[in-house]
XYZ file of C-alpha atoms in Angstrom:
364
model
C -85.764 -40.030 96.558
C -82.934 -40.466 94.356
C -82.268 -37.958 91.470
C -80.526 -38.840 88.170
C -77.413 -37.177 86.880
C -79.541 -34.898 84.580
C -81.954 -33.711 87.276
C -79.026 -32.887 89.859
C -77.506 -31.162 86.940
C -80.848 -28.675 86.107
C -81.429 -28.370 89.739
C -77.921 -26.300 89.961
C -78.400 -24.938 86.585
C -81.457 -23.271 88.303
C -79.655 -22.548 91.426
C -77.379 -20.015 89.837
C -79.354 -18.412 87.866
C -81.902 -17.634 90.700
C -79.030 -16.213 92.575
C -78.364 -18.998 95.222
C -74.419 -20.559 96.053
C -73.837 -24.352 95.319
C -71.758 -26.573 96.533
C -69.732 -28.896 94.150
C -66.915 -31.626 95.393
C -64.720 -34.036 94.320
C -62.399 -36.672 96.789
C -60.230 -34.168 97.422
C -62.563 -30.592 97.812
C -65.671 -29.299 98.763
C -66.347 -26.194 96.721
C -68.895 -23.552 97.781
C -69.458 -21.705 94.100
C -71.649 -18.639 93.208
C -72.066 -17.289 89.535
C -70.442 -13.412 89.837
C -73.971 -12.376 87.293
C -76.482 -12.797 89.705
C -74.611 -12.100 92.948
C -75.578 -8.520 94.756
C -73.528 -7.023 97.495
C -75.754 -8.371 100.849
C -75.525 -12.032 99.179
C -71.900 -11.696 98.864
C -71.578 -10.308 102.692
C -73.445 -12.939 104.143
C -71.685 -15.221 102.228
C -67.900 -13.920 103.227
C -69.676 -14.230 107.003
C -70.835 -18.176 106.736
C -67.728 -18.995 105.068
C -65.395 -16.581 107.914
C -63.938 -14.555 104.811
C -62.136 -18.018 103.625
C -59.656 -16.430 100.607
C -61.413 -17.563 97.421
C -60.672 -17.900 94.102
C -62.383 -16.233 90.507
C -62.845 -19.244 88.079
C -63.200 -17.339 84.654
C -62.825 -18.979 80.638
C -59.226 -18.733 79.166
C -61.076 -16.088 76.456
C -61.644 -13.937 79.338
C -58.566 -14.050 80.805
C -56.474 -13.381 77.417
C -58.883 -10.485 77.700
C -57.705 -9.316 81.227
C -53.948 -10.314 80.450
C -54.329 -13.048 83.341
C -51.595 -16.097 82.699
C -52.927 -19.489 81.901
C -52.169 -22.398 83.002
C -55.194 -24.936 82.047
C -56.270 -25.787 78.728
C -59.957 -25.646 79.816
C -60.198 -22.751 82.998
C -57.994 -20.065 84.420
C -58.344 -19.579 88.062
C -57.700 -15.934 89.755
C -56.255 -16.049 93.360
C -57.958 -12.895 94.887
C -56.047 -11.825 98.003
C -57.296 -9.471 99.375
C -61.297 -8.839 99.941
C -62.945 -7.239 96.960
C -66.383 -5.471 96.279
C -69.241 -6.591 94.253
C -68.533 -3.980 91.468
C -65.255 -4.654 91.210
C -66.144 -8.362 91.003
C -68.981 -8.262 88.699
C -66.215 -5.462 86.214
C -64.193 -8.720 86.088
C -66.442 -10.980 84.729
C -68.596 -8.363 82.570
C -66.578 -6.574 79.467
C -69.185 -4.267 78.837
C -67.973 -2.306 82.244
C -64.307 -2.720 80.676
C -63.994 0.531 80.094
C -65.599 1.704 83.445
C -63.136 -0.278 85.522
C -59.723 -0.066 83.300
C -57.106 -0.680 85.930
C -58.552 -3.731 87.463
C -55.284 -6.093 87.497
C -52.883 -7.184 87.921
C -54.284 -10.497 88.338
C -52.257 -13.368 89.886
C -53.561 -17.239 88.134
C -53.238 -20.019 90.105
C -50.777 -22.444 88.387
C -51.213 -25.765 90.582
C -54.227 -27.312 92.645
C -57.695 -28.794 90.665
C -59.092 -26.856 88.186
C -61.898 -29.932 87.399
C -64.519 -27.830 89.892
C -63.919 -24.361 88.331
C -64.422 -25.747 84.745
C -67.646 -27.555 86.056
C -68.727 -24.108 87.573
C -67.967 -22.171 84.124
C -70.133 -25.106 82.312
C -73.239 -24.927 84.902
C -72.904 -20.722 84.149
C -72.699 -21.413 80.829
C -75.707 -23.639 80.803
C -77.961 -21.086 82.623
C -77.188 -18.266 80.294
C -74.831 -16.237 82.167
C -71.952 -14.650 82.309
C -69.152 -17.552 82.528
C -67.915 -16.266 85.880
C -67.922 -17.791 89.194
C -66.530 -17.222 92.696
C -65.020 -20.439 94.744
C -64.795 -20.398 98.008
C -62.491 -23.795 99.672
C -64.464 -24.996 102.669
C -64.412 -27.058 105.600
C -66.728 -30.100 106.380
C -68.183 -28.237 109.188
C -69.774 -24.986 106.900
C -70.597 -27.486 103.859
C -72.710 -29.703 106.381
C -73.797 -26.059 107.962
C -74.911 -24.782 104.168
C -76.530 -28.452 103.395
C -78.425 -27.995 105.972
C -79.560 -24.806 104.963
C -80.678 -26.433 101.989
C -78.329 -25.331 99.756
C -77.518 -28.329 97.100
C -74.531 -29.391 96.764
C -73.007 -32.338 94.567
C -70.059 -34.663 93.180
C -68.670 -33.416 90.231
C -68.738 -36.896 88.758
C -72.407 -37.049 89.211
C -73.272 -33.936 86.879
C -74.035 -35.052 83.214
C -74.683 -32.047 80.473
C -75.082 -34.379 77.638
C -77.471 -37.585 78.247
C -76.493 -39.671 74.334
C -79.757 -42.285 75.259
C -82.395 -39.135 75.608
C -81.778 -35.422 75.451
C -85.369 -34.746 75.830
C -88.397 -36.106 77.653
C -91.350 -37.658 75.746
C -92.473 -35.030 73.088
C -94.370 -32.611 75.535
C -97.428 -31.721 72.797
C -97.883 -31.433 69.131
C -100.694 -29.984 67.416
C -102.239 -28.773 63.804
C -101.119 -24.690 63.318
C -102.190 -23.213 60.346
C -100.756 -20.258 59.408
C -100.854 -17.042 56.934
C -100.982 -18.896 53.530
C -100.882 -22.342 54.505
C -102.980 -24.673 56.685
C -101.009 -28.495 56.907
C -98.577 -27.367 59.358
C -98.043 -28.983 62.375
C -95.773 -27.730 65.888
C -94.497 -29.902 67.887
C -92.637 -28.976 71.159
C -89.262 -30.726 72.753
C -87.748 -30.230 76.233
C -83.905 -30.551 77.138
C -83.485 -32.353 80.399
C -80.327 -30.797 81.701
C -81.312 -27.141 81.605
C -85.796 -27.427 80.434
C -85.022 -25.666 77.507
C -87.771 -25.902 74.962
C -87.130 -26.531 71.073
C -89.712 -26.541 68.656
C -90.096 -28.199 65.397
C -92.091 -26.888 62.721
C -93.095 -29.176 60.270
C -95.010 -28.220 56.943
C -97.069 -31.156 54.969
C -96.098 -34.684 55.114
C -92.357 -35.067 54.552
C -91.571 -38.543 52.908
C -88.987 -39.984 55.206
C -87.751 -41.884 52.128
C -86.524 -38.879 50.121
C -84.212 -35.635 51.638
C -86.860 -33.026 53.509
C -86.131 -30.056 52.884
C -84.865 -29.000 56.240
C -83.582 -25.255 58.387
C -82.181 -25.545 61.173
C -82.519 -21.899 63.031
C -81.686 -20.376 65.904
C -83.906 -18.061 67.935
C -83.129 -14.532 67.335
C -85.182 -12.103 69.185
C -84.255 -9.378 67.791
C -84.253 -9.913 64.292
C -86.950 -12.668 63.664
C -89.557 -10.692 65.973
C -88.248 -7.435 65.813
C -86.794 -7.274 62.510
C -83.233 -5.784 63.641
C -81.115 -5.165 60.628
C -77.981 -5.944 62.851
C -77.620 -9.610 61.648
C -79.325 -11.700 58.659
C -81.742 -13.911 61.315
C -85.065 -12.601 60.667
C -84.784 -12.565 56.884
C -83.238 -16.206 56.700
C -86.402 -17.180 58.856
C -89.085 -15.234 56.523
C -87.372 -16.898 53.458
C -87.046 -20.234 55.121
C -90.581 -20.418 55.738
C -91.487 -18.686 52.310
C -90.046 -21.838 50.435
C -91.183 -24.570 52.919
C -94.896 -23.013 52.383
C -94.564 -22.882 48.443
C -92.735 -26.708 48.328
C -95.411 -27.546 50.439
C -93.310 -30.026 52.084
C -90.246 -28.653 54.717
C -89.051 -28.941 58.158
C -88.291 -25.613 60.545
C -86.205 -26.511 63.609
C -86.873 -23.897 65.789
C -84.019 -24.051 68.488
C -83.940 -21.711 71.587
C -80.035 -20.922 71.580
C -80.409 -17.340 71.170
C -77.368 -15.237 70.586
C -75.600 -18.824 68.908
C -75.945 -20.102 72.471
C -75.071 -17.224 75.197
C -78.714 -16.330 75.745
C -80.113 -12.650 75.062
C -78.372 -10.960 77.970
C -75.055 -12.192 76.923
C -75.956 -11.046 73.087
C -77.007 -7.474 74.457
C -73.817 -7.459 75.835
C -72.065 -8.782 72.396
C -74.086 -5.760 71.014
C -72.471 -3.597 73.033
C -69.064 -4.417 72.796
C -69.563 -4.157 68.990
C -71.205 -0.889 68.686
C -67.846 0.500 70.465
C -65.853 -1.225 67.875
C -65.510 -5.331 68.148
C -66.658 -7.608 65.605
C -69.082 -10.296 66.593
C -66.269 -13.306 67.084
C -64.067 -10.802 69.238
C -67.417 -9.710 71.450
C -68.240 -13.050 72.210
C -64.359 -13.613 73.143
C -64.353 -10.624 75.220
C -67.250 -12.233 77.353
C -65.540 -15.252 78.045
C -67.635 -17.158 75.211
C -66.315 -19.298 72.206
C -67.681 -18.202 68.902
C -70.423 -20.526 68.409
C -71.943 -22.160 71.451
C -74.640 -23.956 70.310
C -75.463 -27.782 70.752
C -76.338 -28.645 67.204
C -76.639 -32.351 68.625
C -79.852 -31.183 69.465
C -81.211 -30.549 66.165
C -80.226 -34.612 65.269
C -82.042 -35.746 67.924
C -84.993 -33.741 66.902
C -84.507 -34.862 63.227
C -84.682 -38.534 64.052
C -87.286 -37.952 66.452
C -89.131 -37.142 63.761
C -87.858 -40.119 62.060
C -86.124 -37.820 59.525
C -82.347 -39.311 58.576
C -81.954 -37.275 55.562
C -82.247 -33.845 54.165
C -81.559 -31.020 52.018
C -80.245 -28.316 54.526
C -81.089 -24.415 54.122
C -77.802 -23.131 55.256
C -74.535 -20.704 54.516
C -72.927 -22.647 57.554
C -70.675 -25.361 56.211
C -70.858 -26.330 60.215
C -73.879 -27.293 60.649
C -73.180 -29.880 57.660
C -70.407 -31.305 59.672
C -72.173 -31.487 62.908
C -75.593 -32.811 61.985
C -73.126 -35.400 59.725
C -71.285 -36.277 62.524
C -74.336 -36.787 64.509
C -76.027 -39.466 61.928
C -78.145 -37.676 59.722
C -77.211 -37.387 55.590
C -77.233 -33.830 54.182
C -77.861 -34.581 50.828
C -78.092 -31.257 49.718
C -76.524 -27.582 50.892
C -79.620 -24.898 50.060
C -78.118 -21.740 49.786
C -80.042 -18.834 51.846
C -78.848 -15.717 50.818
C -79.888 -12.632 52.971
C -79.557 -8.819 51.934
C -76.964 -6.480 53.059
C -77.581 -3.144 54.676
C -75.452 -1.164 56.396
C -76.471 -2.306 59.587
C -75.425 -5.963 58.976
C -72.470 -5.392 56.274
C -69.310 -5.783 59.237
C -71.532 -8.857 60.668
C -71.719 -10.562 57.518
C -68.218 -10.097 56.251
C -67.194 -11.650 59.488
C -69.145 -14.547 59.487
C -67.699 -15.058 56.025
C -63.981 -14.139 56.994
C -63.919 -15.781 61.192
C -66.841 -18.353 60.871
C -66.306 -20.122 57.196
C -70.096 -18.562 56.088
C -70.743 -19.214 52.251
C -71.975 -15.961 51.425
């Protein structure tokens, strides 16, 4: 059976994250790559033994190597030429910053300046994808241990193949939608939407009967663990929700995208992580550049697609992001509208919000 571009994509996707190598090539390369997250010390040694301790490479993002004083050379990946055999703790210290301080001398580290770097960015998008660390190991190998690992059913595939973005259909059909009533209000219907690339689910949350012919009143939200079920007082999530959901029930009319890019895309690990970092000192922009993320990750195409899914082209937007303007303009829906939404500050939150407002362009 043949598999699309999108399928071959969430079948590595799923790969890494469970742990297991991949192979990726090109016409010049076969690649044997294994995210540095979920790789233990016996994986590693059995895979140094099937590949006969081939030299391999550390494929890490340009943020992370600013971060480890590593030169670059590629406007998209940096590539570290590891000499000489190294352990898992000193591997996984390379790609984690939160054990920065437990491994300081770990360089000086040596970038390679020439060869293909289109594999290792591929392998820091496919990390990236499955909510890990953007880290990976690449081992250079022969047609006789690629046909060896194939065999072995380890999946391997042409670079050219891989699609992250499908523009005809992000999602397949609608999965289920149903009636929900909640605390205070009953005409609310939930409706669920699944990425194909990586099976992520979105939800949207739609309240009454919004007239396609006028702006719905529309928030489009992230998933926050901590602070819309747990009511953390380190960022302004939860309270944005509660409101957001306060005013949709009283209009009677609204629409909630509920999008599962926790973390503004790097997954709740990675945000533990950014929590880290900043409880030793770095504001949330610098954290996320410490792990080798950009500042916002999200795919805010997404929330378009859902939008005219819906059949929904124009809306008043419940945001402080002038961002999300731009990107759901760019993506063919009007904003007609910016609705401020104003959360409180506490002492917990006061550094994150002045930083959104100072790094991220937040009307606050």
């Amino acid at each position: 059976m043949l598999l699309s571009s999108s399928e071959i994509t969430s079948r590595l996707i799923s790969d890494l994250r469970l742990g297991l190598p991949i192979i990726l090539y090109n016409t010049d390369q076969s690649v044997l790559v294994a995210a540095i997250e979920t790789l233990y010390s016996e994986k590693l040694e059995k895979i140094n033994q099937i590949t006969n301790n081939l030299k391999f490479e550390i494929a890490i993002t340009n943020r992370r190597a600013k971060v480890l004083k590593a030169r670059i050379y590629n406007e998209s990946v940096t590539r570290l030429a590891i000499k000489d055999q190294v352990d898992i703790e000193l591997l996984q210290a390379i790609a984690d910053p939160s054990r920065d301080l437990d491994y300081p001398f770990k360089g000086p580290f040596y970038s390679e300046r020439e060869g293909n770097f289109e594999i290792a960015a591929v392998s820091i998008s496919l990390c990236k994808k499955a909510r890990l660390l953007p880290a990976s190991i690449l081992i250079k190998i022969p047609k006789s241990i690629k046909e060896k690992l194939v065999s072995s059913q380890i999946s391997e595939s042409d670079i050219r193949h891989l699609e992250f973005k499908n523009d005809n259909a992000n999602f397949l059909p609608t999965l289920s939608t149903a009636q929900l009533p909640i605390k205070g209000y009953q005409n609310i219907s939930l409706t669920v939407f699944r990425e194909i690339t990586d099976l992520t689910e979105h939800y949207a949350i739609v309240f009454g009967n919004p007239k396609i012919t006028q702006p719905a009143l529309t928030r489009v939200h992230s998933a926050c663990f901590t602070g819309d079920l747990l009511g953390s007082e380190k960022c302004d999530c939860g309270e944005q929700f509660s409101v957001s959901m306060s005013k949709m029930k009283n209009e009677g009319n609204g629409i909630l995208l509920y999008l599962n890019q926790e973390g503004r895309g790097i997954g709740l690990a990675n945000k533990m992580r950014a929590y880290h970092l900043q409880n030793i000192g770095f504001d949330t922009v610098d954290a996320n550049h410490r792990l080798g993320f950009e500042d916002d990750e999200r795919d805010l195409e997404i929330a378009a697609k859902i939008l005219k899914s819906l059949g929904v082209i124009k809306i008043k937007l419940m945001t402080n992001n002038p961002k999300k303007i731009e990107f759901l303009t760019n993506n063919g829906i009007t904003v007609k509208e910016r609705v401020p939404l104003i959360a409180s500050m506490n002492p917990n939150n006061k550094d994150y919000l002045k930083t959104k407002a100072k790094k991220s362009g937040h009307i606050l």
